[in-house]
Structure formats: C-alpha cells, structure tokens
mmCIF file of C-alpha atoms in Angstrom:
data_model
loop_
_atom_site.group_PDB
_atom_site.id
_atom_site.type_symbol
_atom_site.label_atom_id
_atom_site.label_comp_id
_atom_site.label_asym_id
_atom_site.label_seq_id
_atom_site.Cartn_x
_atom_site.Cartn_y
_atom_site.Cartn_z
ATOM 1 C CA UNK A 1 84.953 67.634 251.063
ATOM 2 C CA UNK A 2 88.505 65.773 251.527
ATOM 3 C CA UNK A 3 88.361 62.632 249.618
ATOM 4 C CA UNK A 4 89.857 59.784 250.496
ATOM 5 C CA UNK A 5 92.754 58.573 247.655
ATOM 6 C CA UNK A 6 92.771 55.043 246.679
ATOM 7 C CA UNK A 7 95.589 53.821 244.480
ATOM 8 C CA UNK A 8 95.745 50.028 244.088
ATOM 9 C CA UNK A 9 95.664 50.000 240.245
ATOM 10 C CA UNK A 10 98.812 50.824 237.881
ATOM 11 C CA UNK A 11 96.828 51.696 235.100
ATOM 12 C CA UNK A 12 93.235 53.688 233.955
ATOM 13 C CA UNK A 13 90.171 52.508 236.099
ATOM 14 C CA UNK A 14 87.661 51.134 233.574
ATOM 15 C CA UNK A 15 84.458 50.800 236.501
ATOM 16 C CA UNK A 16 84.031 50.921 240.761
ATOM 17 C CA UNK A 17 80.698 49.466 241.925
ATOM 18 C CA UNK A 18 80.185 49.304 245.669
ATOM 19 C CA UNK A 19 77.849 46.358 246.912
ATOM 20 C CA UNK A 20 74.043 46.661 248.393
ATOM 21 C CA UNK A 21 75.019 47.622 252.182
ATOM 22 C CA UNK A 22 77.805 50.145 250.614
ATOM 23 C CA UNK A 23 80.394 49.335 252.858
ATOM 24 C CA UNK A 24 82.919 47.751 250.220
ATOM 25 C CA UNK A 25 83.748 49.725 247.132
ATOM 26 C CA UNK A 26 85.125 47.339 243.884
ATOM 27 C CA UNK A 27 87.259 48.882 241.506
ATOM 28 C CA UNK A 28 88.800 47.624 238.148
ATOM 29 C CA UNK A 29 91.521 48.891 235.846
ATOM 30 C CA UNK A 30 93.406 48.383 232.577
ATOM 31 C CA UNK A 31 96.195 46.358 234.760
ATOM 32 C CA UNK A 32 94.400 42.910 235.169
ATOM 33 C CA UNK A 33 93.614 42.852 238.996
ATOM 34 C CA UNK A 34 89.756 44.192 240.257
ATOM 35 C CA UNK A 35 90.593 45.279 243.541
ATOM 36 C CA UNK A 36 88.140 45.435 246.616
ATOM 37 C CA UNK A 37 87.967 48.156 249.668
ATOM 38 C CA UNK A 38 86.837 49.508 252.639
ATOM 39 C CA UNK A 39 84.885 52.473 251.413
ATOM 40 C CA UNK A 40 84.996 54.142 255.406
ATOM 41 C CA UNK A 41 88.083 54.297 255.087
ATOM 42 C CA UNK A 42 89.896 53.558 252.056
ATOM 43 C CA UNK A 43 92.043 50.289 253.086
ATOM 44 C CA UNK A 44 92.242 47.737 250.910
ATOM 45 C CA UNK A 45 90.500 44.345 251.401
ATOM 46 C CA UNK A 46 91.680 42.354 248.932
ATOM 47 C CA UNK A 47 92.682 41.663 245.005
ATOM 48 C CA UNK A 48 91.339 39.360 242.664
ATOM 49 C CA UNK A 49 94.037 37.638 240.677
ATOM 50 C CA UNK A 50 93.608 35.805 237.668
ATOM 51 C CA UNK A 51 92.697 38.035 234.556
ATOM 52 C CA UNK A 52 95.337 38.736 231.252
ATOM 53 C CA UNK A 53 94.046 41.425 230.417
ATOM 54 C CA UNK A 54 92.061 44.952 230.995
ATOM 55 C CA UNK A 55 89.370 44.149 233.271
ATOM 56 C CA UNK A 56 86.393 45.916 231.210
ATOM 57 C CA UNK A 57 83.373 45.358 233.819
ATOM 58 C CA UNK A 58 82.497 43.811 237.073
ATOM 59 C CA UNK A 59 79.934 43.366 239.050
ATOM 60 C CA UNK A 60 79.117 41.946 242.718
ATOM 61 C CA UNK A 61 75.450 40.178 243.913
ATOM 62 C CA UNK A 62 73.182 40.836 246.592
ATOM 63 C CA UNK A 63 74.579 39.539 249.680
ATOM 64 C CA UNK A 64 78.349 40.181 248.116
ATOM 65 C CA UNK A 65 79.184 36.364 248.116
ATOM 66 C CA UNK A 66 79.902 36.495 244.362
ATOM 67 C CA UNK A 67 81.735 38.667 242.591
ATOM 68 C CA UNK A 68 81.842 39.025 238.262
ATOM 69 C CA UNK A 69 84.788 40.276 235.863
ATOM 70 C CA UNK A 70 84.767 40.715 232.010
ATOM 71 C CA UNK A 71 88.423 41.178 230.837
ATOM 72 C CA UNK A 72 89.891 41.845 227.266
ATOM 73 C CA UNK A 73 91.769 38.558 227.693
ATOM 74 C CA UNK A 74 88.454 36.238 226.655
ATOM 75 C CA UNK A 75 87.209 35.604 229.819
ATOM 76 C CA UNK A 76 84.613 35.992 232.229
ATOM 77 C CA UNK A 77 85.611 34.832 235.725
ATOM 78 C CA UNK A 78 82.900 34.189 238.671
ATOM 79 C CA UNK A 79 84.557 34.392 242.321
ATOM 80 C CA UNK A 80 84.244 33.716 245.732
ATOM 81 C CA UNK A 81 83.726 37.225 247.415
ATOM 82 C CA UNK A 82 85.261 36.159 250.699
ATOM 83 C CA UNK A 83 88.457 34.233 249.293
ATOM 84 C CA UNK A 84 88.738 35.835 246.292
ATOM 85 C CA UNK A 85 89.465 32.324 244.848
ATOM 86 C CA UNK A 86 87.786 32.011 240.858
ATOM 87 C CA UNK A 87 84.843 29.585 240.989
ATOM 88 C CA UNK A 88 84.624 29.564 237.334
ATOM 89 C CA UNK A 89 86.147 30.774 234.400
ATOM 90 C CA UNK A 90 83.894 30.933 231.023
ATOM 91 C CA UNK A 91 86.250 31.693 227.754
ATOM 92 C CA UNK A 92 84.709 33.687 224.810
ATOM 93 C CA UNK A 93 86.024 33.917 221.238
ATOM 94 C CA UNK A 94 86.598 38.133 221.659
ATOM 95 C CA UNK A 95 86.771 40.227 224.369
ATOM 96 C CA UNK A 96 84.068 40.998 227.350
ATOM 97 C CA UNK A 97 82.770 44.312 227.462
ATOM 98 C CA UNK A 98 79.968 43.710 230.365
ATOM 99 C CA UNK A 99 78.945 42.200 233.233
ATOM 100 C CA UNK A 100 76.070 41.757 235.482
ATOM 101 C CA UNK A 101 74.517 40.311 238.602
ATOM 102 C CA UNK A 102 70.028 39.674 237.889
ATOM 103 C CA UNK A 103 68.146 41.649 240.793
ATOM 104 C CA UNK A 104 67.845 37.927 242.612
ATOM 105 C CA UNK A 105 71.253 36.733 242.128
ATOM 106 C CA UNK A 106 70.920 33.780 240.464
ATOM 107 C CA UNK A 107 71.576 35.055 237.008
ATOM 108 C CA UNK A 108 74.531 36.560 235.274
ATOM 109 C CA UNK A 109 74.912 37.747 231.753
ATOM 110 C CA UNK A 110 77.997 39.378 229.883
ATOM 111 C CA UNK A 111 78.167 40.914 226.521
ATOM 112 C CA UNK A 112 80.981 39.958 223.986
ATOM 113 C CA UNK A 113 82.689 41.716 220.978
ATOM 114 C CA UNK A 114 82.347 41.951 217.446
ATOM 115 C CA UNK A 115 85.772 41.300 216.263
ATOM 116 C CA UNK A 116 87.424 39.177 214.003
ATOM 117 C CA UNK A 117 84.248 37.861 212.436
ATOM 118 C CA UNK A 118 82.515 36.955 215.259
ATOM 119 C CA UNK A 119 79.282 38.561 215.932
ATOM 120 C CA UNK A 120 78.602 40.495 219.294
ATOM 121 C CA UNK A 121 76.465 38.214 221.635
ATOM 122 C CA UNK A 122 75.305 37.876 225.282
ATOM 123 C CA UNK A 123 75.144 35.284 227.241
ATOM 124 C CA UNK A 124 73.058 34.038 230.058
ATOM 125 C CA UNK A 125 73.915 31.476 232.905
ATOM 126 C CA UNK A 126 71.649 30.272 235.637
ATOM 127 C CA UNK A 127 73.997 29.775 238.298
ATOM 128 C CA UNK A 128 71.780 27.928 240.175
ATOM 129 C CA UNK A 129 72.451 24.767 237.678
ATOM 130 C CA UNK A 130 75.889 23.460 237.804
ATOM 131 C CA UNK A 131 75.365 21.420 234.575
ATOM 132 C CA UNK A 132 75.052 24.274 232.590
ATOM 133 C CA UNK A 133 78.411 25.877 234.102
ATOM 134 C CA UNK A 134 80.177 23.507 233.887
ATOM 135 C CA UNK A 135 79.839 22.737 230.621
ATOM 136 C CA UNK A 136 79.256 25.949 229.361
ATOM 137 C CA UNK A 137 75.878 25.739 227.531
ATOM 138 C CA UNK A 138 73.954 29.145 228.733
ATOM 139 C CA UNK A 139 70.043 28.999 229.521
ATOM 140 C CA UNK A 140 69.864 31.825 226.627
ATOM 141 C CA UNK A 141 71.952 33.104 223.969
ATOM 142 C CA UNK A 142 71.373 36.552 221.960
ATOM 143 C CA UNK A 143 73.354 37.233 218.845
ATOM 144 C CA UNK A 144 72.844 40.496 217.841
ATOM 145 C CA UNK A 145 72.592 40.853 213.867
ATOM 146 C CA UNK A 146 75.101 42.213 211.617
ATOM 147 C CA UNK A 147 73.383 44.942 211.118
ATOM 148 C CA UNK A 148 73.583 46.805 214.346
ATOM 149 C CA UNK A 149 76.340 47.765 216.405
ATOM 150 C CA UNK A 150 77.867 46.173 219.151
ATOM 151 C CA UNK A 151 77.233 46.552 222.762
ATOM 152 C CA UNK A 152 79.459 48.639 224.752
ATOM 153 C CA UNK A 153 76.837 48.640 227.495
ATOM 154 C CA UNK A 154 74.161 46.329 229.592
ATOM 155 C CA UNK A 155 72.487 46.183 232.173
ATOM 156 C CA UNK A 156 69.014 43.890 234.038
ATOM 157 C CA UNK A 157 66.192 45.281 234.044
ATOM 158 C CA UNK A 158 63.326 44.909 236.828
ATOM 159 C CA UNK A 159 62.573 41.200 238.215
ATOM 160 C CA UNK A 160 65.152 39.381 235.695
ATOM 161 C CA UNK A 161 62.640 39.663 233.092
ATOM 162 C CA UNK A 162 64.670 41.733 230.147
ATOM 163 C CA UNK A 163 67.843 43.009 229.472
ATOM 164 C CA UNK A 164 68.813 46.524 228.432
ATOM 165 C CA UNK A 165 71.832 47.326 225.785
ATOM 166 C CA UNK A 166 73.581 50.426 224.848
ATOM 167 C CA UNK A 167 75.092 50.464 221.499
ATOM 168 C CA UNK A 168 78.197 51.684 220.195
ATOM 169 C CA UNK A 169 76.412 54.037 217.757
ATOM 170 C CA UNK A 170 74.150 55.336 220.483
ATOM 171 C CA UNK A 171 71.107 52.889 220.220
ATOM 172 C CA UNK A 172 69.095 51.889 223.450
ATOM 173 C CA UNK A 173 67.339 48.253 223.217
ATOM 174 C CA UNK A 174 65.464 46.002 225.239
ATOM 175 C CA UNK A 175 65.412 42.379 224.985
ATOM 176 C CA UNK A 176 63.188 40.110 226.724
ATOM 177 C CA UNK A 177 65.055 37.010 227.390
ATOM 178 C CA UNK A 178 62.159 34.578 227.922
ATOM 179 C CA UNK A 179 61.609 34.741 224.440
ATOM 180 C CA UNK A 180 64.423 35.796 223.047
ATOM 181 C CA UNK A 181 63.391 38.944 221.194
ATOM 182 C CA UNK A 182 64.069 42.307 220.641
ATOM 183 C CA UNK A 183 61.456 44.169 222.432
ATOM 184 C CA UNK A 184 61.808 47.906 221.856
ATOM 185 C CA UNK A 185 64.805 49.731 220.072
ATOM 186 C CA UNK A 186 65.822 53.944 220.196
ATOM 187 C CA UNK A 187 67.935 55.253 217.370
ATOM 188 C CA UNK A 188 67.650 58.776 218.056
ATOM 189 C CA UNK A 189 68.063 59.406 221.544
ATOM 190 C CA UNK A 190 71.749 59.625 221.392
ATOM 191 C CA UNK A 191 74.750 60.409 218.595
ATOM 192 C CA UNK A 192 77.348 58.339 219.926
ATOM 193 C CA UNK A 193 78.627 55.951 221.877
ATOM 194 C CA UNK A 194 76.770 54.600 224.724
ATOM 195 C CA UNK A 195 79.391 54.562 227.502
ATOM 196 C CA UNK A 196 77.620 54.061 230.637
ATOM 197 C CA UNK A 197 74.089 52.508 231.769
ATOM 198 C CA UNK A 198 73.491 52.923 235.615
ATOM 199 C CA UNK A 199 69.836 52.359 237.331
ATOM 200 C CA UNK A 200 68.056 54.037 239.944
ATOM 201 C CA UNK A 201 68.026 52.712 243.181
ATOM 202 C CA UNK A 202 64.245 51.497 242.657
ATOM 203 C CA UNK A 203 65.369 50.681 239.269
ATOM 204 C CA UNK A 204 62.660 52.912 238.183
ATOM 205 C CA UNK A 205 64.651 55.105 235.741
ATOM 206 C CA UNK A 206 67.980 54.504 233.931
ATOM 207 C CA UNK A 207 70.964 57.297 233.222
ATOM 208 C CA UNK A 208 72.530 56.551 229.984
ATOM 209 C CA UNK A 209 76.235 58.426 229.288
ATOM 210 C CA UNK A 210 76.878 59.259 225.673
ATOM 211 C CA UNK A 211 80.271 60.274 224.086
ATOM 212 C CA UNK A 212 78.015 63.122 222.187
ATOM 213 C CA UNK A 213 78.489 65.209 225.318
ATOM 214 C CA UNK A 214 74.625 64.290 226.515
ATOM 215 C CA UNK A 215 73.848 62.078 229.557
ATOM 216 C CA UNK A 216 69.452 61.076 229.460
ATOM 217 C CA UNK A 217 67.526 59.445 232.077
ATOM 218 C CA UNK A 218 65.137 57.097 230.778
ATOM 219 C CA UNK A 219 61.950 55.288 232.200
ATOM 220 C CA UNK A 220 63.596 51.869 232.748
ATOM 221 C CA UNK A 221 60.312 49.431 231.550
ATOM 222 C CA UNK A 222 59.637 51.773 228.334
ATOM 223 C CA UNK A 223 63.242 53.616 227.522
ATOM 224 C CA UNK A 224 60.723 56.709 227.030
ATOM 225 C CA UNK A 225 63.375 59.667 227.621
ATOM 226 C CA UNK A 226 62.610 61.658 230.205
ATOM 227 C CA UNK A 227 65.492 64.366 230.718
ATOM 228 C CA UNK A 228 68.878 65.501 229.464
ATOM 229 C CA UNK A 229 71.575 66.995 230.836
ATOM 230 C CA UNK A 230 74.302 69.084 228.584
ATOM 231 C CA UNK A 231 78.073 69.102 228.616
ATOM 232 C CA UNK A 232 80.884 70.476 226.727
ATOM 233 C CA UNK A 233 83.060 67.146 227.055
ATOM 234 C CA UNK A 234 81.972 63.207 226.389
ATOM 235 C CA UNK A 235 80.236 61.943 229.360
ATOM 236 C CA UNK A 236 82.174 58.533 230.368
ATOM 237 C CA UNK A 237 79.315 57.871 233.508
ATOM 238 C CA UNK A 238 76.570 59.048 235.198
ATOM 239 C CA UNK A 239 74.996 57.937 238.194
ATOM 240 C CA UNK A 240 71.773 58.919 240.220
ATOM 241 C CA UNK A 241 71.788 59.599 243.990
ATOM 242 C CA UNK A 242 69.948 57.043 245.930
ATOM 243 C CA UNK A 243 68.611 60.163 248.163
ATOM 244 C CA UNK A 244 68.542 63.383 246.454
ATOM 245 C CA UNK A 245 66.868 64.673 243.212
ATOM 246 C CA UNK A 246 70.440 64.932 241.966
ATOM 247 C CA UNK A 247 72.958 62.951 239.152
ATOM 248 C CA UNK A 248 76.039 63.284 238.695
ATOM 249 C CA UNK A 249 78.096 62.997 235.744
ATOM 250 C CA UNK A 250 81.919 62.474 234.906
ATOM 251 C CA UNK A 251 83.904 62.262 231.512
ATOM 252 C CA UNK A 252 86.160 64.841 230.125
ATOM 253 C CA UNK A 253 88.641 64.703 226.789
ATOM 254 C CA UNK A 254 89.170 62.110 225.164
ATOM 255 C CA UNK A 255 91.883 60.074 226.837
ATOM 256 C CA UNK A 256 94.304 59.731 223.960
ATOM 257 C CA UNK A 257 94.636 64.044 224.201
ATOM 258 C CA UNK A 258 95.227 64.615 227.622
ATOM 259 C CA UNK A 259 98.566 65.412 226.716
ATOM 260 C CA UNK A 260 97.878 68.352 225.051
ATOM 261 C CA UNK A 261 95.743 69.920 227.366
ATOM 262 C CA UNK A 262 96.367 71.561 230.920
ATOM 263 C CA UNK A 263 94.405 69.929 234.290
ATOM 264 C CA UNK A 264 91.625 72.890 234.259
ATOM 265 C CA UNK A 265 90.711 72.930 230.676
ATOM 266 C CA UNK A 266 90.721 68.997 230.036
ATOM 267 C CA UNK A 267 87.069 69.324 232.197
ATOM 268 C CA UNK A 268 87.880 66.372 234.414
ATOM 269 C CA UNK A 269 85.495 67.547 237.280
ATOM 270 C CA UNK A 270 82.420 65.424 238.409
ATOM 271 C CA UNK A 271 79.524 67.483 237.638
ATOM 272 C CA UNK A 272 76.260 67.684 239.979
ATOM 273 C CA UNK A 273 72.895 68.261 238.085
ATOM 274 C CA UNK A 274 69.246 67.800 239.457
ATOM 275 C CA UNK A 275 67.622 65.536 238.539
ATOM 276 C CA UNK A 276 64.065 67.312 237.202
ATOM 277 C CA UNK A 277 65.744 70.973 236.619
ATOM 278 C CA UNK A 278 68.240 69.795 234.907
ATOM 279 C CA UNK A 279 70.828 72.652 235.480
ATOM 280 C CA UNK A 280 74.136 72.173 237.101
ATOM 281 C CA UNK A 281 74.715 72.997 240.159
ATOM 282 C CA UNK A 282 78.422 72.012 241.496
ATOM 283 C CA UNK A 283 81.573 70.789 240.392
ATOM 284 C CA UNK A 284 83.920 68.297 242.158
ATOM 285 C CA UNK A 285 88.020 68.552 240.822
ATOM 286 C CA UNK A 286 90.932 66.617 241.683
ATOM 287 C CA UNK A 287 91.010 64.180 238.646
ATOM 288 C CA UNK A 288 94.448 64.510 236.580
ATOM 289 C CA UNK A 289 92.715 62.572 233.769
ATOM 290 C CA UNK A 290 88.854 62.016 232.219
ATOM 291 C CA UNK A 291 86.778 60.496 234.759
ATOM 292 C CA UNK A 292 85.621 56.294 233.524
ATOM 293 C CA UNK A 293 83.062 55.546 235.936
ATOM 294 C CA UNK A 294 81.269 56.936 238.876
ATOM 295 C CA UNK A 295 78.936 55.819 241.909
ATOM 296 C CA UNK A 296 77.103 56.668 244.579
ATOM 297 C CA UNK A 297 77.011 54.983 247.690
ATOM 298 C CA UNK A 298 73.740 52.970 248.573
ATOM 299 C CA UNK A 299 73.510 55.004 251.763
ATOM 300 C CA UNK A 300 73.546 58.395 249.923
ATOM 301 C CA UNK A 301 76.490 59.803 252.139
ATOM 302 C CA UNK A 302 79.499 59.515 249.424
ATOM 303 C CA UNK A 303 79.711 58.839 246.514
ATOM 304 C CA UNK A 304 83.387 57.863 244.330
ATOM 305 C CA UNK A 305 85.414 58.388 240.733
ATOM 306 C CA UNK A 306 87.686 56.713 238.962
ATOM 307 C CA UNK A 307 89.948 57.820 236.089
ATOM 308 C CA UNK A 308 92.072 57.825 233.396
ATOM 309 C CA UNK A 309 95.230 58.587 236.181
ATOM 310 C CA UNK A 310 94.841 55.120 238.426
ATOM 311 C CA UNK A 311 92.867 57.019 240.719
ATOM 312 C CA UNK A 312 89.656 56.053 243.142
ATOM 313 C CA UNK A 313 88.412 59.263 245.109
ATOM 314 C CA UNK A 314 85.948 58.651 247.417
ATOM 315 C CA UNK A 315 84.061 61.579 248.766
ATOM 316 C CA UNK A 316 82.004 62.335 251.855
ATOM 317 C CA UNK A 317 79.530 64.599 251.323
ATOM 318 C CA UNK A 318 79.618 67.606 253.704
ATOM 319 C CA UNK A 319 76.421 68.968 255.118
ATOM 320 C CA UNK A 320 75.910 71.770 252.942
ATOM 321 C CA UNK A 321 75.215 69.159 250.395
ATOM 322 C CA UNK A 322 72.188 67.984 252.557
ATOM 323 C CA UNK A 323 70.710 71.439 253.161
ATOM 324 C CA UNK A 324 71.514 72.610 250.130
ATOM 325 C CA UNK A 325 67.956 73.094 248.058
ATOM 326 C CA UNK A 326 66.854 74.433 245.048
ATOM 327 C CA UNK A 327 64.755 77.879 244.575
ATOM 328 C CA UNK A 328 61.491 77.145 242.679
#
C-alpha cells in the first residue's frame, strides 16, 4: 500500500475532509491556505486564499458548491467551491475552532472560543436567507455557560435537528437547536480532551477521539457508548469505514515532544481496529509527526492522514484488506 504524498501546506495539517462523491480530498493547515485535491491522484486543484491565521476546521456541502473554514484569525469564511472566491466572511470576537455543513446544506454552524472574557458560543446561519448573512444576525445562538468547558469539537446530527459538542474536559452534549436547549450531557465517558467527532456514513453512530488515549463510538441520537478502543498515545482522530466493520484511529505524542523521541517510538502509525471486536488489527507508518486528522473515502477504497510534518498520505487499500476477515 504506496500512498500517494501530498505536500501543499508549510506547516501541521489541523483536518482533510473529502466531499460526498470522494473524488476531491480538502486539507487545512497551521499556514492559512485550505487546499483542495484530486484524491486519484494527488494533484492539486486549487487553494483558498484569504485566512490570517491557522485554519482550525473546514468543511464542504453536499453537492461541493460551498466550501467552510474556521481560522484562529476571527473568522469564518464561506466560498465558492468552483472559484475558490470568499462569498462571505463572518468575524467573531476569539478564534473558530469548528465548522460544519447541516445534512441538507442549507445550514452552517461554527463554534467559537472562550478567551479573553468572552464566553464559548455557536452560531447558526440559514444560508438560504441573505438578510441574515449579510448582516450577521444568526437564526440561533448558543452560549455555553461559564461553567463548562469550551468546545473543541462539533458536529450535526441526523436531519438538522440537534447539534453534538465535544468538550475540552471530555464532556459529550447534545443540543437541540429548535429550542435552544441542552438536551443530554456525558461527563464520564472520557478524561480529556475531546479532539475529534466523526459520524458514520448513515450517521447512525459517532467516533469520538480523546487525548486520554481512548477513542468510543457512540449511538449518534442517544450518545449511549457503545465501544472503546485502547491506545498507549492520545488519539488526535478516528474515523469509521463507510464499508467494513473497521475504524481507524491516528494520534501519537504530544506534538510539542516530538523532539525528543525517535520516528518508531513517537507511535505515529494509523491504527486499524474493528469495529464490534474491538482489537487491533494493523498498523499503517510513514508519519514523521502525530497524526491530526484522518478520513476515509466515501467509496471505501482509501482512506488519508494528515500530520504534525505538513503531510497528506493518501492510501489505496490493497486487496488483502478486502479479503481480509476476522476468526469468530
């Protein structure tokens, strides 16, 4: 399994997402620019300029006409998937930590800070009404109290009904957004940060990754946990094949002490578990740095990494992967 090297960015990738047919591949990085490719073959399509800062989330729609950035510079930018031109640009008082397309399309929500007094919020836009864009008064609102922690991930849940957070000191919540209100909350599923929400492809289940070394999939309408899956290292991402009973999960050491540490000890492979056994069953290398975010192609044929080094690997599974099976 050869992967295919893509280095557009200058600094760490912070997320890739591909779009619905799986035939472009969006990364973004520390270095300002979200970058879009050919996932076949790993040539780049084009670069979205405009951010001043680390692009911390992104996200494209249905039919990949719009594409959405959160940057550390106080914006969130919508643009024009085909031009790459910025539709519109909506300034926040801290940074943006999240991003995200409704199921439909014609929603999009992003998640500020809590810094310098401000309180950690989301907000909701219908993009369907210009009024509200353009003057920058979202349909909804949510200001999470004081007394929790901020959101360092979120995500839609199923037909644009609710909205599910993970919190920086491991708390899973639900909000439903028609009414505004904090539907369900889980302190004790994880220790630590919440780094990474990713959905099924039915958006059945959800894979949370924790910086307490556990990634847990999750029954997406209830948060009930289902199963966990054990590391050694923080888990960055996780993300659930669209085919297979399998996950996979990337992370490694902390970023600040790769230094210290040689390639094969820093545990910077992508790790294969399935999905009901939970028990590991491969190991992907190559990464010269802890792995940020990971996802599988729609199709179920590749799936791609990016990492602490600047690096995108995509990788085509070989056919061993296919008949590969579990004995039970």
């Amino acid at each position: 399994m050869k992967p295919i090297m893509l280095h557009g960015h200058t600094r760490a990738i912070t997320q890739i997402k591909y779009n619905r047919e799986g035939d472009l591949l969006f990364s973004a990085a520390k270095d300002h620019t979200p970058n879009v490719w050919f996932s076949i073959n790993g040539e780049r399509l084009g670069t979205f300029k405009g951010h001043n800062g680390a692009v911390w989330s992104i996200d494209v729609n249905w039919d990949t006409t719009k594409f959405l950035s959160g940057s550390g510079d106080n914006t969130c930018k919508l643009w024009d998937c085909s031009t790459g031109k910025c539709i519109e640009t909506f300034d926040t008082e801290t940074s943006v930590r999240s991003v995200g397309f409704s199921y439909s399309g014609n929603m999009i929500m992003f998640t500020t800070d809590q810094a310098m007094r401000k309180p950690c919020e989301c907000f909701i836009y219908d993009c369907r009404d210009g009024s509200q864009i353009s003057q920058e008064k979202p349909a909804v609102q949510i200001t999470i109290p004081q007394t929790q922690n901020k959101i360092t991930s979120a995500l839609w849940g199923a037909l644009d009904e609710y909205l599910i957070f993970g919190h920086e000191k491991g708390e899973l919540s639900q909000w439903d957004i028609k009414n505004v209100e904090e539907v369900i909350t889980k302190y004790e599923d994880h220790r630590d940060k919440v780094n990474d929400l990713q959905l099924s492809k039915d958006g059945s289940m959800l894979i949370s990754s924790s910086k307490d070394t556990y990634a847990k999939l999750f029954d997406a309408a209830t948060l009930n946990h289902m199963k966990t899956y054990k590391t050694s290292r923080p888990v960055n991402s996780a993300a659930i094949s669209p085919v297979n009973s399998h996950v996979v999960l990337g992370g490694g050491q902390e970023a600040m002490e790769v230094t210290q540490t040689a390639k094969q000890s820093g545990k910077f492979e992508a790790r294969f578990y399935h999905l009901i056994f939970e028990e590991e069953f491969g190991r992907v290398k190559g990464h010269f740095g802890p792995i940020n975010s990971l996802a599988f192609n729609p199709n179920g044929e590749e799936y791609s990494s990016g990492a602490e080094d600047g690096y995108v690997r995509v990788h085509t599974f070989d056919q061993s992967y296919f008949d590969f099976d579990f004995d039970y």
